[in-house]
Amino acid sequence: MFRILLACTLVLPCMAGGLSKSDKKEIKKMLDGTLYARVDMPCATGRHAYGTYKRPLVEVSPTGINTEADTVVSASWYHADSTYWGVSVNQPLKMDDLDIDDDGIEIELEGTDDEDIQTVIMFVDVDNMEQFKACLDKAFSRVPLQDEHSDWPADIKAAIANRKLVNGMTKKQAFCVTGRPVSFTKRTEGGKDVEVWDLRTNKGVKMGYFTTSVHESTGLPSQIKFVNGTLTNVAETGSGSDFSLDD
């Protein structure tokens, strides 16, 4: 029995991860400044008897990103929880809080210009700085995503910076505006490859203690189409107040 206990004692520190105090200090330093999201970063928002909370839905590992968010809304007299898609691709963010423990590295984030833009994500399977850097590179860029591509046309970069879709964009360029589509279909029409993306048009439900934000618009169309890899069906649109039968 003593040998078993001794073996467990020797093994447990390895299972808990190999990040040193200096590593954790360096991690905090590396998360300082503006970070641009490479993927959509939804989180669960909720309330309970003691206040409100955010729960990470996106897990980033050195080998990939799990973005399969739970979209179920649950509620009772004492508790409510739902998914909020408040942070989209290319959103500028800054770290608000950091928690490093045996389960992973939990990073709370907020918008650089708007503190109401909030989310939380989790880095997992991180036992050394090399693995942390791999997670960091998968989740964030230090510059707006369009600025990583010197070969992209200036007008396309400007559209992405303004979160605007324009005809002629490639799928990678459009992704910098839309993020991951809710669903997509591929087919052939007249010998051309056609791909249709169904986009998320609202941000879901954000739970507060006394208030709830419901289905805030993302500003995106419900659907876009690519023909031979090029965006083709984006049209100028206006708000309901701009609508007129006289012009």
Short mmCIF file of C-alpha atoms in Angstrom, two decimals:
data_model
loop_
_atom_site.label_atom_id
_atom_site.label_comp_id
_atom_site.label_asym_id
_atom_site.label_seq_id
_atom_site.Cartn_x
_atom_site.Cartn_y
_atom_site.Cartn_z
CA MET A 1 0.00 0.00 0.00
CA PHE A 2 2.87 2.39 0.88
CA ARG A 3 4.43 1.80 -2.54
CA ILE A 4 1.13 2.64 -4.25
CA LEU A 5 0.76 5.86 -2.24
CA LEU A 6 4.37 6.80 -2.95
CA ALA A 7 3.86 6.21 -6.67
CA CYS A 8 0.75 8.41 -6.67
CA THR A 9 2.62 11.12 -4.80
CA LEU A 10 5.41 11.08 -7.37
CA VAL A 11 3.08 11.06 -10.38
CA LEU A 12 0.56 13.72 -9.34
CA PRO A 13 2.84 16.76 -9.79
CA CYS A 14 3.42 15.72 -13.42
CA MET A 15 -0.29 15.36 -14.00
CA ALA A 16 -0.89 18.87 -12.63
CA GLY A 17 1.20 20.45 -15.38
CA GLY A 18 4.74 21.71 -15.65
CA LEU A 19 4.24 25.48 -15.65
CA SER A 20 6.58 27.23 -13.23
CA LYS A 21 5.98 30.51 -11.43
CA SER A 22 8.19 32.28 -13.97
CA ASP A 23 6.18 30.64 -16.80
CA LYS A 24 2.93 31.96 -15.33
CA LYS A 25 4.45 35.43 -15.03
CA GLU A 26 5.55 35.27 -18.67
CA ILE A 27 2.09 34.09 -19.76
CA LYS A 28 0.49 37.12 -18.16
CA LYS A 29 3.01 39.37 -19.90
CA MET A 30 2.36 37.73 -23.28
CA LEU A 31 -1.38 38.34 -22.92
CA ASP A 32 -0.94 42.07 -22.31
CA GLY A 33 -1.89 44.52 -25.05
CA THR A 34 -4.39 44.22 -27.88
CA LEU A 35 -5.31 40.74 -29.13
CA TYR A 36 -7.35 40.12 -32.29
CA ALA A 37 -9.59 37.05 -32.21
CA ARG A 38 -8.86 34.48 -34.94
CA VAL A 39 -12.15 32.66 -34.32
CA ASP A 40 -15.59 33.35 -32.89
CA MET A 41 -15.41 33.26 -29.09
CA PRO A 42 -18.87 32.63 -27.63
CA CYS A 43 -19.25 32.00 -23.93
CA ALA A 44 -22.02 30.98 -21.57
CA THR A 45 -23.43 33.85 -19.55
CA GLY A 46 -25.57 33.20 -16.52
CA ARG A 47 -26.93 34.32 -13.22
CA HIS A 48 -27.50 32.60 -9.91
CA ALA A 49 -28.47 33.63 -6.41
CA TYR A 50 -25.08 35.28 -5.80
CA GLY A 51 -24.61 37.25 -9.02
CA THR A 52 -23.61 36.72 -12.65
CA TYR A 53 -20.88 34.65 -14.28
CA LYS A 54 -19.24 33.74 -17.60
CA ARG A 55 -18.32 30.16 -18.49
CA PRO A 56 -15.88 29.25 -21.30
CA LEU A 57 -17.24 27.32 -24.28
CA VAL A 58 -14.22 27.63 -26.56
CA GLU A 59 -11.25 25.41 -25.68
CA VAL A 60 -7.90 25.98 -27.37
CA SER A 61 -5.25 23.25 -27.29
CA PRO A 62 -1.81 23.18 -28.94
CA THR A 63 -3.32 21.04 -31.71
CA GLY A 64 -6.64 22.78 -32.41
CA ILE A 65 -9.69 24.74 -31.30
CA ASN A 66 -13.01 23.37 -30.08
CA THR A 67 -15.69 25.90 -31.04
CA GLU A 68 -18.71 23.64 -30.57
CA ALA A 69 -20.72 25.94 -28.32
CA ASP A 70 -23.69 24.87 -26.24
CA THR A 71 -26.61 26.95 -27.55
CA VAL A 72 -29.18 25.76 -25.01
CA VAL A 73 -30.86 28.36 -22.79
CA SER A 74 -31.73 27.07 -19.32
CA ALA A 75 -33.58 29.05 -16.71
CA SER A 76 -35.25 28.74 -13.33
CA TRP A 77 -36.17 31.06 -10.49
CA TYR A 78 -32.63 30.90 -9.04
CA HIS A 79 -30.51 30.17 -12.10
CA ALA A 80 -30.26 30.98 -15.82
CA ASP A 81 -27.60 30.14 -18.39
CA SER A 82 -27.30 30.72 -22.14
CA THR A 83 -24.80 31.15 -24.98
CA TYR A 84 -23.76 34.66 -25.99
CA TRP A 85 -21.91 35.22 -29.27
CA GLY A 86 -20.57 38.63 -28.30
CA VAL A 87 -17.03 38.27 -29.68
CA SER A 88 -16.55 37.58 -33.37
CA VAL A 89 -13.52 37.08 -35.58
CA ASN A 90 -11.09 40.02 -35.77
CA GLN A 91 -12.53 41.65 -32.63
CA PRO A 92 -9.85 43.67 -30.78
CA LEU A 93 -9.66 42.48 -27.18
CA LYS A 94 -7.67 42.92 -24.01
CA MET A 95 -7.23 40.57 -21.07
CA ASP A 96 -9.48 41.36 -18.13
CA ASP A 97 -8.58 38.47 -15.83
CA LEU A 98 -6.42 35.35 -15.84
CA ASP A 99 -6.73 32.11 -13.88
CA ILE A 100 -4.16 29.33 -14.21
CA ASP A 101 -4.81 26.00 -12.51
CA ASP A 102 -4.59 22.26 -13.14
CA ASP A 103 -7.60 22.31 -15.47
CA GLY A 104 -6.12 24.88 -17.83
CA ILE A 105 -5.63 28.60 -18.42
CA GLU A 106 -8.87 30.55 -18.24
CA ILE A 107 -8.69 33.97 -19.92
CA GLU A 108 -11.39 36.59 -19.45
CA LEU A 109 -11.44 39.19 -22.22
CA GLU A 110 -13.18 42.47 -22.97
CA GLY A 111 -13.31 44.81 -25.94
CA THR A 112 -10.50 47.35 -26.16
CA ASP A 113 -12.99 50.17 -26.75
CA ASP A 114 -16.15 48.66 -25.26
CA GLU A 115 -16.07 46.90 -21.89
CA ASP A 116 -19.56 45.50 -22.56
CA ILE A 117 -17.97 43.20 -25.15
CA GLN A 118 -16.90 40.29 -22.95
CA THR A 119 -16.04 36.62 -23.20
CA VAL A 120 -13.93 33.92 -21.59
CA ILE A 121 -11.95 31.10 -23.22
CA MET A 122 -9.85 28.21 -21.93
CA PHE A 123 -6.39 27.01 -23.00
CA VAL A 124 -6.04 23.28 -22.27
CA ASP A 125 -3.26 20.67 -22.43
CA VAL A 126 -0.65 23.31 -21.64
CA ASP A 127 2.34 21.99 -19.66
CA ASN A 128 5.09 24.25 -21.01
CA MET A 129 5.63 27.59 -22.73
CA GLU A 130 5.91 26.06 -26.19
CA GLN A 131 2.39 24.62 -25.83
CA PHE A 132 1.09 27.94 -24.51
CA LYS A 133 2.56 29.82 -27.47
CA ALA A 134 0.90 27.32 -29.84
CA CYS A 135 -2.47 28.03 -28.19
CA LEU A 136 -1.88 31.78 -28.26
CA ASP A 137 -1.08 31.73 -31.99
CA LYS A 138 -4.18 29.67 -32.75
CA ALA A 139 -6.52 31.96 -30.81
CA PHE A 140 -5.12 35.44 -31.41
CA SER A 141 -3.22 37.74 -33.73
CA ARG A 142 -1.28 40.81 -32.63
CA VAL A 143 -2.52 42.75 -35.67
CA PRO A 144 -5.90 42.92 -37.46
CA LEU A 145 -6.24 39.73 -39.49
CA GLN A 146 -6.25 41.56 -42.83
CA ASP A 147 -2.86 43.10 -42.00
CA GLU A 148 -1.28 39.63 -41.96
CA HIS A 149 -1.78 39.46 -45.75
CA SER A 150 0.34 41.94 -47.68
CA ASP A 151 -0.99 40.59 -51.00
CA TRP A 152 -4.65 41.41 -50.29
CA PRO A 153 -6.02 44.46 -52.17
CA ALA A 154 -6.32 47.70 -50.19
CA ASP A 155 -10.08 47.99 -50.80
CA ILE A 156 -10.65 44.47 -49.46
CA LYS A 157 -8.58 45.24 -46.36
CA ALA A 158 -10.55 48.45 -45.81
CA ALA A 159 -13.84 46.54 -46.08
CA ILE A 160 -12.68 43.96 -43.54
CA ALA A 161 -11.56 46.73 -41.17
CA ASN A 162 -15.10 48.15 -41.39
CA ARG A 163 -16.64 44.67 -40.95
CA LYS A 164 -18.22 44.92 -44.39
CA LEU A 165 -18.73 42.19 -46.99
CA VAL A 166 -18.05 43.11 -50.62
CA ASN A 167 -18.31 41.14 -53.83
CA GLY A 168 -15.01 39.69 -54.99
CA MET A 169 -13.85 38.56 -51.56
CA THR A 170 -12.34 35.11 -51.20
CA LYS A 171 -13.66 32.76 -48.53
CA LYS A 172 -10.70 33.53 -46.27
CA GLN A 173 -11.31 37.27 -46.64
CA ALA A 174 -15.05 36.94 -45.99
CA PHE A 175 -14.32 34.79 -42.92
CA CYS A 176 -12.49 37.76 -41.38
CA VAL A 177 -15.88 39.52 -41.35
CA THR A 178 -18.37 36.71 -40.79
CA GLY A 179 -16.52 34.17 -38.70
CA ARG A 180 -17.54 30.54 -38.95
CA PRO A 181 -20.89 30.02 -40.71
CA VAL A 182 -23.69 28.28 -38.84
CA SER A 183 -23.87 25.84 -41.76
CA PHE A 184 -22.79 25.63 -45.38
CA THR A 185 -23.64 23.72 -48.55
CA LYS A 186 -21.64 22.95 -51.68
CA ARG A 187 -22.95 22.19 -55.14
CA THR A 188 -22.19 22.60 -58.83
CA GLU A 189 -24.18 24.98 -61.03
CA GLY A 190 -23.45 25.28 -64.75
CA GLY A 191 -20.03 23.79 -64.29
CA LYS A 192 -19.15 26.23 -61.48
CA ASP A 193 -18.47 25.39 -57.85
CA VAL A 194 -21.03 27.08 -55.59
CA GLU A 195 -20.75 27.32 -51.81
CA VAL A 196 -23.47 28.91 -49.66
CA TRP A 197 -22.88 30.02 -46.08
CA ASP A 198 -25.72 30.45 -43.59
CA LEU A 199 -24.61 33.15 -41.16
CA ARG A 200 -25.44 33.97 -37.56
CA THR A 201 -27.70 37.04 -37.57
CA ASN A 202 -28.03 37.53 -33.79
CA LYS A 203 -25.76 37.21 -30.79
CA GLY A 204 -28.03 34.97 -28.73
CA VAL A 205 -28.90 35.72 -25.12
CA LYS A 206 -26.68 37.59 -22.64
CA MET A 207 -27.74 37.10 -19.05
CA GLY A 208 -27.45 39.90 -16.51
CA TYR A 209 -28.64 39.83 -12.92
CA PHE A 210 -31.65 42.09 -13.45
CA THR A 211 -31.62 42.43 -17.26
CA THR A 212 -31.23 40.16 -20.26
CA SER A 213 -29.98 41.14 -23.73
CA VAL A 214 -31.84 39.06 -26.32
CA HIS A 215 -30.94 38.46 -29.98
CA GLU A 216 -28.85 41.57 -30.59
CA SER A 217 -28.09 41.80 -34.32
CA THR A 218 -24.67 40.78 -35.64
CA GLY A 219 -25.14 43.06 -38.65
CA LEU A 220 -24.58 40.17 -41.04
CA PRO A 221 -26.86 38.94 -43.83
CA SER A 222 -28.49 35.56 -43.28
CA GLN A 223 -26.75 33.98 -46.26
CA ILE A 224 -23.88 34.60 -48.69
CA LYS A 225 -22.77 32.73 -51.81
CA PHE A 226 -19.40 32.02 -53.37
CA VAL A 227 -18.96 31.01 -57.01
CA ASN A 228 -15.62 29.37 -57.78
CA GLY A 229 -14.38 30.64 -54.42
CA THR A 230 -15.42 34.29 -54.92
CA LEU A 231 -18.19 36.14 -53.05
CA THR A 232 -20.87 37.15 -55.54
CA ASN A 233 -24.22 37.96 -53.96
CA VAL A 234 -23.61 40.87 -51.56
CA ALA A 235 -25.96 43.79 -52.23
CA GLU A 236 -26.31 47.23 -50.71
CA THR A 237 -28.88 47.17 -47.91
CA GLY A 238 -30.54 49.80 -45.75
CA SER A 239 -32.41 49.95 -42.48
CA GLY A 240 -36.19 49.81 -42.28
CA SER A 241 -36.33 53.58 -41.72
CA ASP A 242 -34.59 54.14 -45.07
CA PHE A 243 -37.21 52.18 -47.02
CA SER A 244 -39.28 54.18 -49.52
CA LEU A 245 -41.57 53.37 -52.46
CA ASP A 246 -40.75 56.71 -54.11
CA ASP A 247 -37.24 55.86 -55.28
#
